[in-house]
Each structure stands twice: as C-alpha cells, then as structure tokens.
PDB file of C-alpha atoms and ligand atoms in Angstrom:
ATOM      1  CA  MET A   1       5.613  -5.729   0.279  1.00 42.00           C
ATOM      2  CA  SER A   2       8.939  -3.995  -0.723  1.00 42.00           C
ATOM      3  CA  SER A   3      10.085  -0.617   1.174  1.00 49.00           C
ATOM      4  CA  SER A   4       8.525   2.239   0.649  1.00 58.00           C
ATOM      5  CA  ASN A   5       5.735   1.610  -1.006  1.00 82.00           C
ATOM      6  CA  LEU A   6       2.944   4.211   0.350  1.00 93.00           C
ATOM      7  CA  VAL A   7       2.806   7.575   1.890  1.00 95.00           C
ATOM      8  CA  ILE A   8      -0.057   8.794   3.614  1.00 97.00           C
ATOM      9  CA  ALA A   9      -0.557  12.439   4.571  1.00 98.00           C
ATOM     10  CA  ASN A  10      -2.331  13.265   8.034  1.00 98.00           C
ATOM     11  CA  TRP A  11      -3.368  16.708   7.804  1.00 98.00           C
ATOM     12  CA  LYS A  12      -5.099  16.284  11.091  1.00 98.00           C
ATOM     13  CA  MET A  13      -7.234  19.552  11.934  1.00 98.00           C
ATOM     14  CA  ASN A  14      -5.203  21.699   9.735  1.00 98.00           C
ATOM     15  CA  LYS A  15      -6.242  23.800   6.435  1.00 98.00           C
ATOM     16  CA  THR A  16      -8.919  25.707   5.266  1.00 98.00           C
ATOM     17  CA  TRP A  17     -10.803  24.809   2.348  1.00 98.00           C
ATOM     18  CA  GLU A  18      -9.044  27.199  -0.111  1.00 98.00           C
ATOM     19  CA  GLU A  19      -5.877  25.687   1.504  1.00 98.00           C
ATOM     20  CA  ALA A  20      -6.819  22.072   0.774  1.00 98.00           C
ATOM     21  CA  THR A  21      -7.879  22.533  -2.604  1.00 98.00           C
ATOM     22  CA  GLU A  22      -4.829  24.696  -3.398  1.00 98.00           C
ATOM     23  CA  PHE A  23      -2.866  21.458  -2.241  1.00 98.00           C
ATOM     24  CA  VAL A  24      -4.714  18.886  -4.589  1.00 97.00           C
ATOM     25  CA  ASP A  25      -4.629  21.405  -7.378  1.00 97.00           C
ATOM     26  CA  PHE A  26      -0.559  21.298  -7.220  1.00 97.00           C
ATOM     27  CA  PHE A  27      -0.534  17.534  -7.700  1.00 95.00           C
ATOM     28  CA  LEU A  28      -3.063  17.545 -10.856  1.00 92.00           C
ATOM     29  CA  ASP A  29       0.101  17.555 -13.345  1.00 91.00           C
ATOM     30  CA  LYS A  30       2.499  15.742 -11.125  1.00 92.00           C
ATOM     31  CA  SER A  31       3.451  12.242 -11.687  1.00 88.00           C
ATOM     32  CA  LEU A  32       3.808  10.536  -8.206  1.00 88.00           C
ATOM     33  CA  ASP A  33       6.072   7.313  -7.666  1.00 78.00           C
ATOM     34  CA  LYS A  34       3.843   5.697  -5.272  1.00 84.00           C
ATOM     35  CA  PRO A  35       0.225   5.499  -4.334  1.00 88.00           C
ATOM     36  CA  THR A  36      -0.498   8.400  -2.218  1.00 92.00           C
ATOM     37  CA  ILE A  37      -3.464   9.181   0.567  1.00 97.00           C
ATOM     38  CA  ILE A  38      -4.283  12.372   2.054  1.00 98.00           C
ATOM     39  CA  ALA A  39      -6.037  11.620   5.204  1.00 98.00           C
ATOM     40  CA  ALA A  40      -8.066  15.313   5.315  1.00 98.00           C
ATOM     41  CA  PRO A  41     -10.689  16.826   7.286  1.00 98.00           C
ATOM     42  CA  SER A  42     -13.931  14.622   6.575  1.00 97.00           C
ATOM     43  CA  LEU A  43     -15.975  17.865   5.597  1.00 97.00           C
ATOM     44  CA  TYR A  44     -13.553  18.126   2.533  1.00 98.00           C
ATOM     45  CA  LEU A  45     -13.618  14.384   1.512  1.00 98.00           C
ATOM     46  CA  GLN A  46     -16.192  14.769  -1.048  1.00 97.00           C
ATOM     47  CA  GLY A  47     -15.071  17.846  -2.783  1.00 97.00           C
ATOM     48  CA  LEU A  48     -11.213  16.870  -2.718  1.00 98.00           C
ATOM     49  CA  HIS A  49     -12.069  13.451  -4.098  1.00 96.00           C
ATOM     50  CA  LEU A  50     -14.085  14.787  -6.972  1.00 96.00           C
ATOM     51  CA  ARG A  51     -11.861  17.595  -7.625  1.00 96.00           C
ATOM     52  CA  ASN A  52      -8.750  15.403  -7.990  1.00 96.00           C
ATOM     53  CA  LYS A  53      -7.796  13.950 -11.283  1.00 93.00           C
ATOM     54  CA  ASN A  54      -4.553  12.172 -10.172  1.00 94.00           C
ATOM     55  CA  PRO A  55      -4.766   8.658 -10.551  1.00 92.00           C
ATOM     56  CA  GLN A  56      -2.153   8.111  -8.002  1.00 92.00           C
ATOM     57  CA  ILE A  57      -3.787  10.216  -4.957  1.00 96.00           C
ATOM     58  CA  SER A  58      -6.713   8.928  -2.844  1.00 96.00           C
ATOM     59  CA  PHE A  59      -8.373  10.199   0.193  1.00 98.00           C
ATOM     60  CA  ALA A  60      -8.809   8.977   3.751  1.00 98.00           C
ATOM     61  CA  ALA A  61     -10.941   9.888   6.391  1.00 98.00           C
ATOM     62  CA  GLN A  62      -9.363  10.584   9.802  1.00 98.00           C
ATOM     63  CA  ASN A  63     -11.901   8.808  12.080  1.00 98.00           C
ATOM     64  CA  LEU A  64     -15.060   6.875  12.135  1.00 98.00           C
ATOM     65  CA  TYR A  65     -17.683   5.399  14.365  1.00 98.00           C
ATOM     66  CA  PHE A  66     -18.354   1.705  13.931  1.00 98.00           C
ATOM     67  CA  GLU A  67     -22.311   1.790  14.193  1.00 98.00           C
ATOM     68  CA  GLU A  68     -23.812   2.166  10.606  1.00 97.00           C
ATOM     69  CA  LYS A  69     -26.049   4.878  11.591  1.00 97.00           C
ATOM     70  CA  GLY A  70     -28.221   6.180  14.274  1.00 98.00           C
ATOM     71  CA  ALA A  71     -28.203   8.664  17.199  1.00 98.00           C
ATOM     72  CA  PHE A  72     -24.310   9.615  17.302  1.00 98.00           C
ATOM     73  CA  THR A  73     -24.041  13.200  17.045  1.00 98.00           C
ATOM     74  CA  GLY A  74     -20.911  14.213  15.565  1.00 97.00           C
ATOM     75  CA  GLU A  75     -19.558  10.727  14.080  1.00 98.00           C
ATOM     76  CA  ILE A  76     -19.443   9.788  10.556  1.00 98.00           C
ATOM     77  CA  SER A  77     -20.167   6.106   9.722  1.00 98.00           C
ATOM     78  CA  ILE A  78     -18.351   3.894   7.338  1.00 98.00           C
ATOM     79  CA  PRO A  79     -21.277   3.543   4.693  1.00 97.00           C
ATOM     80  CA  MET A  80     -21.208   7.554   4.510  1.00 97.00           C
ATOM     81  CA  LEU A  81     -17.466   6.929   3.624  1.00 97.00           C
ATOM     82  CA  LYS A  82     -18.228   4.370   0.994  1.00 96.00           C
ATOM     83  CA  SER A  83     -21.188   6.389  -0.291  1.00 96.00           C
ATOM     84  CA  LEU A  84     -18.512   9.168  -1.289  1.00 95.00           C
ATOM     85  CA  SER A  85     -15.731   6.387  -2.438  1.00 95.00           C
ATOM     86  CA  ILE A  86     -13.573   7.356   0.369  1.00 97.00           C
ATOM     87  CA  GLY A  87     -11.651   3.753   0.694  1.00 96.00           C
ATOM     88  CA  TYR A  88      -9.218   4.349   3.735  1.00 98.00           C
ATOM     89  CA  VAL A  89      -9.767   5.651   7.273  1.00 98.00           C
ATOM     90  CA  LEU A  90      -6.808   6.452  10.143  1.00 98.00           C
ATOM     91  CA  ILE A  91      -7.822   4.143  13.248  1.00 98.00           C
ATOM     92  CA  GLY A  92      -6.573   4.404  16.678  1.00 98.00           C
ATOM     93  CA  HIS A  93      -4.210   7.634  16.268  1.00 98.00           C
ATOM     94  CA  SER A  94      -2.282   8.643  19.399  1.00 97.00           C
ATOM     95  CA  GLU A  95      -4.054  11.841  19.301  1.00 97.00           C
ATOM     96  CA  ARG A  96      -7.526  10.027  19.280  1.00 98.00           C
ATOM     97  CA  ARG A  97      -6.206   7.907  22.143  1.00 98.00           C
ATOM     98  CA  GLN A  98      -4.753  10.263  24.266  1.00 96.00           C
ATOM     99  CA  ILE A  99      -6.973  13.320  23.698  1.00 97.00           C
ATOM    100  CA  PHE A 100     -10.394  11.639  22.831  1.00 97.00           C
ATOM    101  CA  GLN A 101     -10.038   8.727  25.234  1.00 97.00           C
ATOM    102  CA  GLU A 102     -10.348   6.068  22.674  1.00 98.00           C
ATOM    103  CA  SER A 103      -9.764   2.675  24.404  1.00 97.00           C
ATOM    104  CA  ASP A 104      -8.112  -0.202  22.724  1.00 97.00           C
ATOM    105  CA  GLU A 105     -11.793  -1.695  22.807  1.00 98.00           C
ATOM    106  CA  LEU A 106     -13.208   1.046  20.696  1.00 98.00           C
ATOM    107  CA  ILE A 107     -10.430   0.764  18.353  1.00 98.00           C
ATOM    108  CA  ALA A 108     -10.984  -3.021  17.994  1.00 98.00           C
ATOM    109  CA  LYS A 109     -14.703  -2.370  17.273  1.00 98.00           C
ATOM    110  CA  LYS A 110     -13.728   0.293  14.717  1.00 98.00           C
ATOM    111  CA  ILE A 111     -11.380  -2.002  13.119  1.00 98.00           C
ATOM    112  CA  ALA A 112     -13.693  -5.080  12.759  1.00 98.00           C
ATOM    113  CA  ALA A 113     -16.493  -2.923  11.308  1.00 98.00           C
ATOM    114  CA  CYS A 114     -13.895  -1.489   8.642  1.00 98.00           C
ATOM    115  CA  LEU A 115     -13.124  -5.032   7.753  1.00 97.00           C
ATOM    116  CA  SER A 116     -16.321  -6.296   7.427  1.00 96.00           C
ATOM    117  CA  HIS A 117     -17.273  -3.102   5.017  1.00 96.00           C
ATOM    118  CA  GLN A 118     -14.387  -3.347   2.998  1.00 94.00           C
ATOM    119  CA  ILE A 119     -12.728  -0.147   4.117  1.00 98.00           C
ATOM    120  CA  ILE A 120      -9.133  -0.096   4.728  1.00 98.00           C
ATOM    121  CA  PRO A 121      -8.104   1.111   8.388  1.00 98.00           C
ATOM    122  CA  VAL A 122      -4.760   2.583   8.725  1.00 98.00           C
ATOM    123  CA  PHE A 123      -4.392   0.966  12.214  1.00 98.00           C
ATOM    124  CA  CYS A 124      -1.852   3.393  14.238  1.00 98.00           C
ATOM    125  CA  PHE A 125      -0.064   2.461  17.556  1.00 98.00           C
ATOM    126  CA  GLY A 126       2.970   3.634  19.044  1.00 98.00           C
ATOM    127  CA  GLU A 127       4.319   4.066  22.617  1.00 98.00           C
ATOM    128  CA  PRO A 128       4.692   7.082  25.168  1.00 97.00           C
ATOM    129  CA  LEU A 129       8.351   8.015  26.137  1.00 96.00           C
ATOM    130  CA  GLU A 130       7.992   6.656  29.403  1.00 97.00           C
ATOM    131  CA  ILE A 131       7.201   3.192  28.119  1.00 97.00           C
ATOM    132  CA  ARG A 132      10.676   3.467  25.959  1.00 96.00           C
ATOM    133  CA  GLU A 133      12.418   4.791  28.757  1.00 95.00           C
ATOM    134  CA  LYS A 134      11.834   1.565  30.440  1.00 97.00           C
ATOM    135  CA  GLY A 135      12.700  -0.547  27.431  1.00 97.00           C
ATOM    136  CA  GLN A 136       9.235  -1.831  27.175  1.00 98.00           C
ATOM    137  CA  GLU A 137       8.190  -0.447  23.928  1.00 98.00           C
ATOM    138  CA  ILE A 138       8.183  -3.627  21.958  1.00 98.00           C
ATOM    139  CA  ASP A 139       5.893  -5.409  24.398  1.00 98.00           C
ATOM    140  CA  TYR A 140       3.686  -2.513  24.708  1.00 98.00           C
ATOM    141  CA  VAL A 141       2.946  -2.202  20.809  1.00 98.00           C
ATOM    142  CA  LEU A 142       2.583  -5.703  20.223  1.00 98.00           C
ATOM    143  CA  ALA A 143      -0.356  -5.577  22.966  1.00 98.00           C
ATOM    144  CA  GLN A 144      -1.759  -2.673  21.248  1.00 98.00           C
ATOM    145  CA  ILE A 145      -2.105  -4.695  17.831  1.00 98.00           C
ATOM    146  CA  LYS A 146      -3.193  -7.779  19.546  1.00 98.00           C
ATOM    147  CA  SER A 147      -5.891  -5.831  21.231  1.00 98.00           C
ATOM    148  CA  GLY A 148      -6.858  -3.746  18.058  1.00 98.00           C
ATOM    149  CA  LEU A 149      -7.455  -7.107  16.102  1.00 98.00           C
ATOM    150  CA  ALA A 150      -9.167  -8.829  18.614  1.00 98.00           C
ATOM    151  CA  LEU A 151     -12.470  -8.685  17.043  1.00 98.00           C
ATOM    152  CA  THR A 152     -11.266  -9.037  13.482  1.00 96.00           C
ATOM    153  CA  GLN A 153     -10.761 -12.175  11.463  1.00 93.00           C
ATOM    154  CA  LEU A 154      -8.018 -11.269   8.928  1.00 96.00           C
ATOM    155  CA  ASN A 155      -8.184 -13.068   5.878  1.00 96.00           C
ATOM    156  CA  SER A 156      -5.394 -10.940   4.052  1.00 97.00           C
ATOM    157  CA  PHE A 157      -2.764  -8.395   5.294  1.00 97.00           C
ATOM    158  CA  LYS A 158      -4.017  -6.300   2.304  1.00 96.00           C
ATOM    159  CA  GLN A 159      -7.281  -5.672   4.398  1.00 97.00           C
ATOM    160  CA  LEU A 160      -5.529  -3.064   6.504  1.00 97.00           C
ATOM    161  CA  VAL A 161      -2.331  -1.108   6.579  1.00 98.00           C
ATOM    162  CA  PHE A 162      -0.121  -0.912  10.137  1.00 98.00           C
ATOM    163  CA  ALA A 163       1.305   2.609  11.171  1.00 98.00           C
ATOM    164  CA  TYR A 164       3.829   2.833  13.790  1.00 98.00           C
ATOM    165  CA  GLU A 165       4.189   5.972  15.584  1.00 98.00           C
ATOM    166  CA  PRO A 166       6.206   6.534  18.708  1.00 98.00           C
ATOM    167  CA  ILE A 167       4.353   9.063  20.569  1.00 97.00           C
ATOM    168  CA  TRP A 168       7.475  10.764  21.695  1.00 95.00           C
ATOM    169  CA  ALA A 169       8.241  11.354  17.819  1.00 95.00           C
ATOM    170  CA  ILE A 170       4.839  13.092  16.835  1.00 94.00           C
ATOM    171  CA  GLY A 171       5.158  16.859  16.097  1.00 91.00           C
ATOM    172  CA  THR A 172       8.175  16.749  18.419  1.00 91.00           C
ATOM    173  CA  GLY A 173      10.855  17.074  15.840  1.00 85.00           C
ATOM    174  CA  ARG A 174      12.505  13.932  17.473  1.00 90.00           C
ATOM    175  CA  THR A 175      12.436  11.572  15.345  1.00 90.00           C
ATOM    176  CA  ALA A 176      13.002   7.582  15.544  1.00 92.00           C
ATOM    177  CA  SER A 177      16.506   6.633  14.356  1.00 95.00           C
ATOM    178  CA  LYS A 178      16.482   4.231  11.763  1.00 96.00           C
ATOM    179  CA  GLU A 179      17.618   1.701  13.878  1.00 97.00           C
ATOM    180  CA  GLN A 180      14.999   2.227  16.442  1.00 97.00           C
ATOM    181  CA  ALA A 181      12.063   2.044  13.784  1.00 97.00           C
ATOM    182  CA  GLN A 182      13.432  -0.748  11.961  1.00 98.00           C
ATOM    183  CA  GLU A 183      13.888  -2.775  15.358  1.00 98.00           C
ATOM    184  CA  MET A 184       9.979  -2.298  15.891  1.00 98.00           C
ATOM    185  CA  HIS A 185       8.843  -2.952  12.644  1.00 98.00           C
ATOM    186  CA  LEU A 186      10.771  -6.047  12.446  1.00 98.00           C
ATOM    187  CA  ASN A 187       9.195  -7.125  15.560  1.00 98.00           C
ATOM    188  CA  ILE A 188       5.710  -6.244  14.228  1.00 98.00           C
ATOM    189  CA  PHE A 189       6.383  -8.285  11.077  1.00 98.00           C
ATOM    190  CA  ASN A 190       7.579 -11.240  13.094  1.00 98.00           C
ATOM    191  CA  ALA A 191       4.491 -10.976  15.446  1.00 98.00           C
ATOM    192  CA  LEU A 192       2.066 -10.748  12.494  1.00 98.00           C
ATOM    193  CA  THR A 193       3.611 -13.686  10.770  1.00 98.00           C
ATOM    194  CA  ALA A 194       3.514 -16.056  13.693  1.00 98.00           C
ATOM    195  CA  GLU A 195      -0.195 -14.916  14.523  1.00 97.00           C
ATOM    196  CA  TYR A 196      -1.273 -15.410  11.009  1.00 97.00           C
ATOM    197  CA  PRO A 197       0.986 -17.973   9.497  1.00 97.00           C
ATOM    198  CA  LYS A 198      -1.417 -18.656   6.389  1.00 97.00           C
ATOM    199  CA  LEU A 199      -1.531 -15.253   5.247  1.00 98.00           C
ATOM    200  CA  ASN A 200       1.071 -13.848   2.537  1.00 97.00           C
ATOM    201  CA  PRO A 201       3.598 -11.664   4.624  1.00 97.00           C
ATOM    202  CA  GLU A 202       4.788 -10.008   1.502  1.00 96.00           C
ATOM    203  CA  GLU A 203       1.298  -8.017   1.669  1.00 96.00           C
ATOM    204  CA  ILE A 204       2.026  -6.542   5.092  1.00 97.00           C
ATOM    205  CA  THR A 205       2.645  -2.769   5.123  1.00 97.00           C
ATOM    206  CA  ILE A 206       3.785  -1.195   8.230  1.00 98.00           C
ATOM    207  CA  LEU A 207       4.391   2.916   7.731  1.00 97.00           C
ATOM    208  CA  TYR A 208       6.660   4.703  10.141  1.00 97.00           C
ATOM    209  CA  GLY A 209       5.356   8.196  11.394  1.00 97.00           C
ATOM    210  CA  GLY A 210       6.529  10.560  13.770  1.00 96.00           C
ATOM    211  CA  SER A 211       8.531  13.759  12.581  1.00 94.00           C
ATOM    212  CA  CYS A 212       9.080  12.263   9.355  1.00 95.00           C
ATOM    213  CA  ASN A 213      10.584  14.719   6.745  1.00 94.00           C
ATOM    214  CA  LEU A 214      12.744  15.174   3.834  1.00 94.00           C
ATOM    215  CA  ASP A 215      15.897  15.094   6.027  1.00 94.00           C
ATOM    216  CA  ASN A 216      15.047  11.639   7.539  1.00 95.00           C
ATOM    217  CA  ALA A 217      12.876   9.755   5.149  1.00 95.00           C
ATOM    218  CA  ALA A 218      15.194   8.345   2.988  1.00 94.00           C
ATOM    219  CA  SER A 219      17.308   6.688   5.553  1.00 95.00           C
ATOM    220  CA  LEU A 220      14.007   5.764   7.457  1.00 96.00           C
ATOM    221  CA  PHE A 221      12.387   4.278   4.242  1.00 94.00           C
ATOM    222  CA  SER A 222      15.210   2.377   3.226  1.00 94.00           C
ATOM    223  CA  GLN A 223      14.888  -0.046   6.093  1.00 96.00           C
ATOM    224  CA  PRO A 224      13.954  -3.355   4.977  1.00 96.00           C
ATOM    225  CA  ASN A 225      10.391  -3.476   7.104  1.00 97.00           C
ATOM    226  CA  ILE A 226       9.529   0.141   6.868  1.00 97.00           C
ATOM    227  CA  ASN A 227       6.964   0.233   3.870  1.00 96.00           C
ATOM    228  CA  GLY A 228       6.722   3.964   3.921  1.00 95.00           C
ATOM    229  CA  GLY A 229       5.269   6.880   6.040  1.00 96.00           C
ATOM    230  CA  LEU A 230       2.511   8.644   7.954  1.00 97.00           C
ATOM    231  CA  ILE A 231       3.417  11.870   7.675  1.00 97.00           C
ATOM    232  CA  GLY A 232       1.927  14.918   9.590  1.00 97.00           C
ATOM    233  CA  GLY A 233       3.523  18.391   9.651  1.00 96.00           C
ATOM    234  CA  ALA A 234       5.717  17.653   6.654  1.00 96.00           C
ATOM    235  CA  SER A 235       2.376  16.826   4.688  1.00 97.00           C
ATOM    236  CA  LEU A 236       0.807  20.112   4.874  1.00 97.00           C
ATOM    237  CA  ILE A 237       3.329  21.958   2.325  1.00 96.00           C
ATOM    238  CA  ALA A 238       2.682  20.799  -1.160  1.00 96.00           C
ATOM    239  CA  GLU A 239       6.570  20.610  -2.429  1.00 95.00           C
ATOM    240  CA  GLN A 240       7.852  19.136   0.838  1.00 95.00           C
ATOM    241  CA  PHE A 241       5.056  16.160   0.260  1.00 95.00           C
ATOM    242  CA  LEU A 242       5.892  15.822  -3.062  1.00 94.00           C
ATOM    243  CA  GLY A 243       9.601  15.445  -2.093  1.00 93.00           C
ATOM    244  CA  LEU A 244       8.549  12.664   0.521  1.00 93.00           C
ATOM    245  CA  ASN A 245       6.660  10.976  -2.089  1.00 91.00           C
ATOM    246  CA  GLN A 246       9.824  10.786  -4.492  1.00 89.00           C
ATOM    247  CA  ILE A 247      11.913   9.247  -2.102  1.00 87.00           C
TER     248      ILE A 247
HETATM  249  P1  13P B 301       4.234  14.673  12.477  1.00 65.21           P
HETATM  250  O1  13P B 301       4.857  14.003  11.348  1.00 65.21           O
HETATM  251  O2  13P B 301       3.859  16.003  12.552  1.00 65.21           O
HETATM  252  O3  13P B 301       5.061  13.993  13.483  1.00 65.21           O
HETATM  253  O4  13P B 301       2.892  13.660  12.736  1.00 65.21           O
HETATM  254  C1  13P B 301       2.880  12.362  12.618  1.00 65.21           C
HETATM  255  C2  13P B 301       1.744  11.880  12.580  1.00 65.21           C
HETATM  256  O5  13P B 301       1.006  12.091  13.741  1.00 65.21           O
HETATM  257  C3  13P B 301       1.046  11.446  11.443  1.00 65.21           C
HETATM  258  O6  13P B 301      -0.169  10.772  11.827  1.00 65.21           O
END
C-alpha cells in the first residue's frame, strides 16, 4: 500500500449525539481524498451510519467482545455490529489495555473472532515510555503483534489494519518523530513479511497514532511505511479532521 491511504478518527468517549451529528453533517458535501473511518461511541453507530451520505466515510466500533451472544452485560458483539453494517472495530487500544486491563490473550481472541466473521480489526499496540527509554521498544511491539495474532490464521493483510500508537505520545502533545515512527513501522513491516511470506506485502496497512495533528501529519505520512493515521484529539474538530484527510 502506498503511503497515507487511510485516516481513522478515534473519538474515544467524547461528543454528545448533537455534536456527533454536526460532525458527520459537515462532511456531507466534502470530497475526501482517502477512505475515512470514524470510531464513534457504539451508541451512535447506527444513527451516524444511516445519516452519513459521504461514500468515503464509514464507521468503526471502539471495542467489542469476542463471544457471539450471551450473558456479558455491557458488551457488544460482532453479529450486532454486522447487523448495523459496521465493518471495522478498534482492538487492543492502549486505553483498553491499561484502564480496562485487557490482556494480550483477550486481544488475540477478539482479533481471531473479527477475522472469522469478516469484520476488520484495527489492531493497536505501542510501548510505554519506560520501555522506549530502555531502548526495548521494537522487541516489545513485535511481541505484542505476535501475541495479538497468535490465534489467527491470516489469509491476506487486507483482513486487518495495524496501528502503532506509542503510549507516551497519546494525548500528550509529544508525538514520535518521523524517524522514530518510520523505524518502528519498517520493523513491523519486515516482521510481518517474514512471518507471512505468502501474503502480499503491498496490502499491509500500518497507521501511526499519538498526538498526530495538522502540524506534524504531513511529515509523518510522507514516510514510506506510514500508511495513514489513527487520530484522537485532532479528530474531534471537523475542520481539523478534514485538513488531516487532505494531507
Ligand atoms: P491523540 O491523537 O489524542 O494523541 O490520541 C491518539 C489515539 O489514541 C488514537 O487512537
């Protein structure tokens, strides 16, 4: 995949329904350069999906549970998302890992369930600051990827999207430099092509996330192995997110 082909907004736990619809309405008449996905609170997914008329925009859930149905109070399932035509879901975001104690094992189950139901997981991973300070970030991230894919038989890299989000860069205003991000993305790309030699490497999509904004996105997205962005804070304002889409 060539550089910068996808941008994903991660709204996290933000926006009222009114604010969410204003955002989607802003894009009704905008022509977008790239496929654009909005990871909205699941409560809004159906309403936003029905309201949206921009063919470049689709929606993602921010989480799901791997079981198909049953006594799992508070959770949502893949069949529920599919019944609303939602085709993407964030899995393994560091906020889920850190605040909600999601383990590598749980993440692996979620990814395997997504792939077996043809829903595309945006598989997130990234190192905390102390790991980077020790110079162990590449081994750490490659191990996260390996365990996340441990229960999955990949047939094509189109089945998922990878998202490198260094924890020290999320919501801190401190972004990875383009060299730091490119180095990690290249290592991920090389590890994936070595692990899956039969799959088409051109179909690998690796997004960067972590304080990505209008000031730094152009230089990050110009790197050969950075295929777009997973954007938190800067995705909440429609004009800014449009600017990020046009980079
Ligand atoms: P920020 O862009 O706010 O740093 O968040 C990044 C992120 O966590 C996207 O998933």
